[in-house]
Tab-separated table of C-alpha atoms in Angstrom:
chain	number	residue	atom	x	y	z
A	1	MET	CA	102.909	92.041	133.622
A	2	ARG	CA	106.249	92.837	132.031
A	3	ILE	CA	105.659	94.095	128.494
A	4	GLY	CA	108.370	94.769	125.934
A	5	ILE	CA	107.490	97.110	123.089
A	6	ILE	CA	109.373	97.087	119.801
A	7	GLY	CA	108.795	100.548	118.392
A	8	THR	CA	108.776	104.164	119.523
A	9	GLY	CA	105.965	105.644	117.426
A	10	ASN	CA	102.387	106.641	118.144
A	11	MET	CA	101.003	103.137	118.716
A	12	ALA	CA	103.911	102.252	121.006
A	13	GLU	CA	103.321	105.369	123.074
A	14	ALA	CA	99.527	105.048	123.181
A	15	LEU	CA	99.355	101.374	124.179
A	16	GLY	CA	102.539	101.320	126.239
A	17	GLY	CA	101.562	104.466	128.095
A	18	ARG	CA	98.120	103.144	128.949
A	19	TRP	CA	99.507	99.789	130.123
A	20	ALA	CA	102.099	101.590	132.216
A	21	ALA	CA	99.340	103.690	133.792
A	22	ALA	CA	97.479	100.452	134.578
A	23	GLY	CA	100.482	99.261	136.594
A	24	HIS	CA	102.337	97.070	134.097
A	25	HIS	CA	106.121	97.173	133.721
A	26	VAL	CA	106.929	98.435	130.227
A	27	LEU	CA	110.241	98.549	128.357
A	28	PHE	CA	110.478	100.437	125.045
A	29	GLY	CA	113.032	99.283	122.496
A	30	GLY	CA	113.484	101.077	119.202
A	31	ARG	CA	115.794	101.515	116.272
A	32	SER	CA	116.699	104.888	117.785
A	33	ALA	CA	118.014	104.725	121.350
A	34	GLU	CA	117.335	108.455	121.715
A	35	ARG	CA	113.654	108.077	120.774
A	36	ALA	CA	113.286	105.076	123.094
A	37	ARG	CA	114.725	107.068	126.007
A	38	ALA	CA	112.476	110.049	125.264
A	39	LEU	CA	109.403	107.827	125.157
A	40	ALA	CA	110.394	106.083	128.384
A	41	ASP	CA	110.872	109.480	130.047
A	42	ARG	CA	107.405	110.637	128.945
A	43	THR	CA	105.711	107.523	130.297
A	44	GLY	CA	107.903	107.010	133.350
A	45	ARG	CA	109.077	103.620	132.149
A	46	ARG	CA	112.264	101.965	130.874
A	47	ALA	CA	114.144	102.128	127.585
A	48	GLY	CA	116.331	99.477	126.011
A	49	THR	CA	117.323	97.880	122.746
A	50	VAL	CA	115.061	96.036	120.330
A	51	ARG	CA	116.556	92.752	121.526
A	52	GLU	CA	115.880	93.650	125.171
A	53	ALA	CA	112.270	94.525	124.342
A	54	ALA	CA	111.865	91.217	122.497
A	55	ALA	CA	113.064	89.269	125.531
A	56	TYR	CA	111.321	91.319	128.209
A	57	GLY	CA	108.722	89.677	130.364
A	58	ASP	CA	105.341	88.203	129.549
A	59	ALA	CA	104.522	89.732	126.162
A	60	THR	CA	106.090	91.778	123.388
A	61	LEU	CA	104.174	94.307	121.300
A	62	LEU	CA	105.360	94.748	117.709
A	63	ALA	CA	104.488	98.381	116.961
A	64	LEU	CA	106.423	99.291	113.827
A	65	PRO	CA	105.539	100.626	110.384
A	66	TYR	CA	105.016	97.456	108.381
A	67	ASP	CA	107.702	98.341	105.855
A	68	ALA	CA	110.240	98.261	108.717
A	69	VAL	CA	109.142	94.917	110.191
A	70	ALA	CA	111.260	92.601	108.039
A	71	GLU	CA	114.397	94.714	108.490
A	72	VAL	CA	114.011	94.930	112.272
A	73	LEU	CA	113.169	91.262	112.753
A	74	THR	CA	116.068	90.239	110.532
A	75	ALA	CA	118.449	92.489	112.470
A	76	LEU	CA	117.057	91.036	115.682
A	77	GLY	CA	117.923	87.608	114.385
A	78	ALA	CA	114.384	86.271	114.101
A	79	ALA	CA	115.628	83.006	112.660
A	80	ASP	CA	117.988	82.359	115.602
A	81	GLY	CA	115.143	81.961	118.061
A	82	ALA	CA	115.097	85.440	119.631
A	83	LEU	CA	111.282	85.373	119.593
A	84	ARG	CA	110.642	81.655	119.249
A	85	GLY	CA	107.848	80.581	121.566
A	86	ARG	CA	107.352	84.072	122.951
A	87	LEU	CA	104.026	85.929	122.928
A	88	LEU	CA	104.199	88.571	120.203
A	89	VAL	CA	101.277	90.982	119.777
A	90	ASP	CA	101.138	92.250	116.189
A	91	CYS	CA	99.385	95.605	115.749
A	92	THR	CA	100.939	96.388	112.370
A	93	ASN	CA	99.014	97.299	109.237
A	94	ALA	CA	100.462	96.443	105.834
A	95	VAL	CA	98.711	99.350	104.115
A	96	GLY	CA	100.353	101.180	101.216
A	97	PRO	CA	99.351	103.990	98.829
A	98	GLY	CA	95.640	104.112	98.115
A	99	PHE	CA	95.033	102.228	101.378
A	100	ARG	CA	95.778	98.919	99.693
A	101	LEU	CA	97.238	95.873	101.420
A	102	THR	CA	100.910	95.530	100.566
A	103	THR	CA	100.879	91.814	101.457
A	104	GLY	CA	98.599	91.006	98.496
A	105	ALA	CA	96.341	87.964	98.680
A	106	GLY	CA	98.839	85.835	100.631
A	107	PRO	CA	98.648	84.541	104.202
A	108	GLY	CA	98.712	88.026	105.726
A	109	ALA	CA	101.155	89.998	107.857
A	110	ALA	CA	100.540	88.172	111.145
A	111	ARG	CA	101.037	84.693	109.653
A	112	THR	CA	104.179	85.871	107.852
A	113	ILE	CA	105.583	87.255	111.109
A	114	ALA	CA	104.721	84.034	112.963
A	115	ASP	CA	106.431	81.912	110.323
A	116	LEU	CA	109.504	84.147	110.375
A	117	THR	CA	109.932	84.274	114.156
A	118	GLY	CA	108.335	81.122	115.552
A	119	ALA	CA	106.518	83.366	118.042
A	120	ARG	CA	103.027	82.810	119.442
A	121	VAL	CA	101.534	85.700	117.476
A	122	VAL	CA	98.234	87.353	118.350
A	123	LYS	CA	96.870	89.938	115.930
A	124	ALA	CA	95.279	92.763	117.931
A	125	PHE	CA	94.899	96.547	118.257
A	126	ASN	CA	95.534	97.152	114.530
A	127	HIS	CA	91.971	98.146	113.673
A	128	LEU	CA	91.988	101.598	115.307
A	129	PRO	CA	94.437	104.535	115.366
A	130	ASP	CA	96.526	105.570	118.361
A	131	SER	CA	94.122	108.421	119.190
A	132	VAL	CA	91.494	105.880	120.268
A	133	TRP	CA	93.911	103.859	122.419
A	134	ARG	CA	94.893	107.056	124.245
A	135	LEU	CA	91.314	107.497	125.507
A	136	ASP	CA	90.722	106.515	129.128
A	137	PRO	CA	88.832	104.324	128.602
A	138	PRO	CA	88.402	103.788	124.833
A	139	ALA	CA	84.612	103.962	124.848
A	140	PHE	CA	81.902	105.729	122.875
A	141	ALA	CA	78.156	106.234	123.199
A	142	ASP	CA	77.452	102.597	122.354
A	143	GLY	CA	79.893	101.287	124.976
A	144	PRO	CA	83.528	100.181	125.239
A	145	VAL	CA	85.594	99.344	122.181
A	146	ALA	CA	85.728	95.671	121.193
A	147	VAL	CA	89.192	94.446	120.189
A	148	PRO	CA	89.294	91.544	117.684
A	149	LEU	CA	91.921	88.928	118.562
A	150	CYS	CA	93.305	86.344	116.140
A	151	GLY	CA	95.671	83.666	117.380
A	152	ASP	CA	96.317	79.929	117.585
A	153	ASP	CA	97.547	79.715	121.192
A	154	ALA	CA	94.881	79.710	123.930
A	155	GLY	CA	97.272	80.963	126.610
A	156	ALA	CA	98.479	83.809	124.428
A	157	LEU	CA	94.899	84.840	123.648
A	158	GLU	CA	94.043	84.812	127.359
A	159	THR	CA	97.031	87.037	128.189
A	160	VAL	CA	96.222	89.528	125.431
A	161	GLY	CA	92.589	89.479	126.542
A	162	THR	CA	93.772	90.670	129.955
A	163	LEU	CA	95.738	93.501	128.344
A	164	VAL	CA	92.619	94.466	126.379
A	165	ARG	CA	90.528	94.606	129.549
A	166	ASP	CA	93.214	96.672	131.282
A	167	LEU	CA	92.620	99.360	128.657
A	168	GLY	CA	88.908	99.340	129.484
A	169	CYS	CA	88.035	97.465	126.292
A	170	VAL	CA	86.365	94.135	125.540
A	171	PRO	CA	88.352	91.239	123.996
A	172	LEU	CA	86.657	89.687	120.976
A	173	PRO	CA	88.313	86.395	119.904
A	174	VAL	CA	87.461	85.907	116.224
A	175	GLY	CA	89.455	82.815	115.293
A	176	GLY	CA	92.914	81.494	114.607
A	177	LEU	CA	95.807	83.244	112.973
A	178	ASP	CA	94.472	82.209	109.580
A	179	ARG	CA	91.677	84.730	110.202
A	180	ALA	CA	94.131	87.599	110.760
A	181	ALA	CA	94.425	88.191	107.004
A	182	TYR	CA	90.697	88.997	106.929
A	183	LEU	CA	91.089	91.385	109.852
A	184	GLU	CA	94.002	93.079	108.093
A	185	ALA	CA	92.036	93.426	104.853
A	186	THR	CA	89.000	94.774	106.716
A	187	THR	CA	91.172	97.322	108.494
A	188	ALA	CA	92.654	98.502	105.183
A	189	PHE	CA	89.108	98.981	103.875
A	190	LEU	CA	88.061	100.891	107.009
A	191	ILE	CA	91.124	103.138	106.873
A	192	GLY	CA	90.205	104.019	103.295
A	193	LEU	CA	86.683	104.967	104.384
A	194	TRP	CA	87.892	107.124	107.280
A	195	HIS	CA	90.381	108.981	105.103
A	196	THR	CA	87.697	109.756	102.509
A	197	GLY	CA	85.318	111.178	105.092
A	198	HIS	CA	82.938	108.217	105.509
A	199	ASP	CA	81.792	106.673	108.777
A	200	PRO	CA	82.232	102.861	108.657
A	201	ARG	CA	79.566	102.445	111.344
A	202	THR	CA	76.887	103.392	108.817
A	203	LEU	CA	77.606	100.111	106.999
A	204	LEU	CA	76.365	97.986	109.902
A	205	PRO	CA	73.080	98.540	111.753
A	206	PRO	CA	72.840	97.770	115.493
A	207	PHE	CA	72.643	94.071	116.320
A	208	GLU	CA	69.078	94.444	117.601
A	209	ALA	CA	67.968	95.768	114.218
A	210	VAL	CA	69.569	92.848	112.403
A	211	THR	CA	67.936	90.219	114.636
A	212	ALA	CA	64.540	91.908	114.935
């Protein structure tokens, strides 16, 4: 596939680098042309502008700090149709000080982005840090990582499911975009646990134990 990536940070490098290694064509577009070129050089792929990344190929990954999303999408001209109808994978986390959601109790980041851009948004890859996505494959003792997917478009979910499998992970469709707010809130809670030294896995026993 041809994958445009808006962003030049850790998540952009981790996911874009792994997809590039899997044989996909990746173009990095960032607010800094210098950072985009450096990232492209490290991964052996292309660099461009944010607008070029938004228009590139089969899917676009939005990999920005959440507090930069509105500014970048506005500068891109979200309302003029730059992303309308395109597949946009949202891996952002609207987490502020104290690991609290900065979107409050509203519709959530993914729904807000979909409404702003008119894109076919799929929420994915936001629940784990870049260090996990850099693993080849992202797997632990219990097996490969499951990646929750929230989206309203069946074709978009199928495409993102392929990108999940190309990382060595398992796609886990969990509902429409209205469910993304729950995934975002859960992720904020998990991030808080990790940063205070707790293991979130201790909250949930293995499936066999629950059904026994």
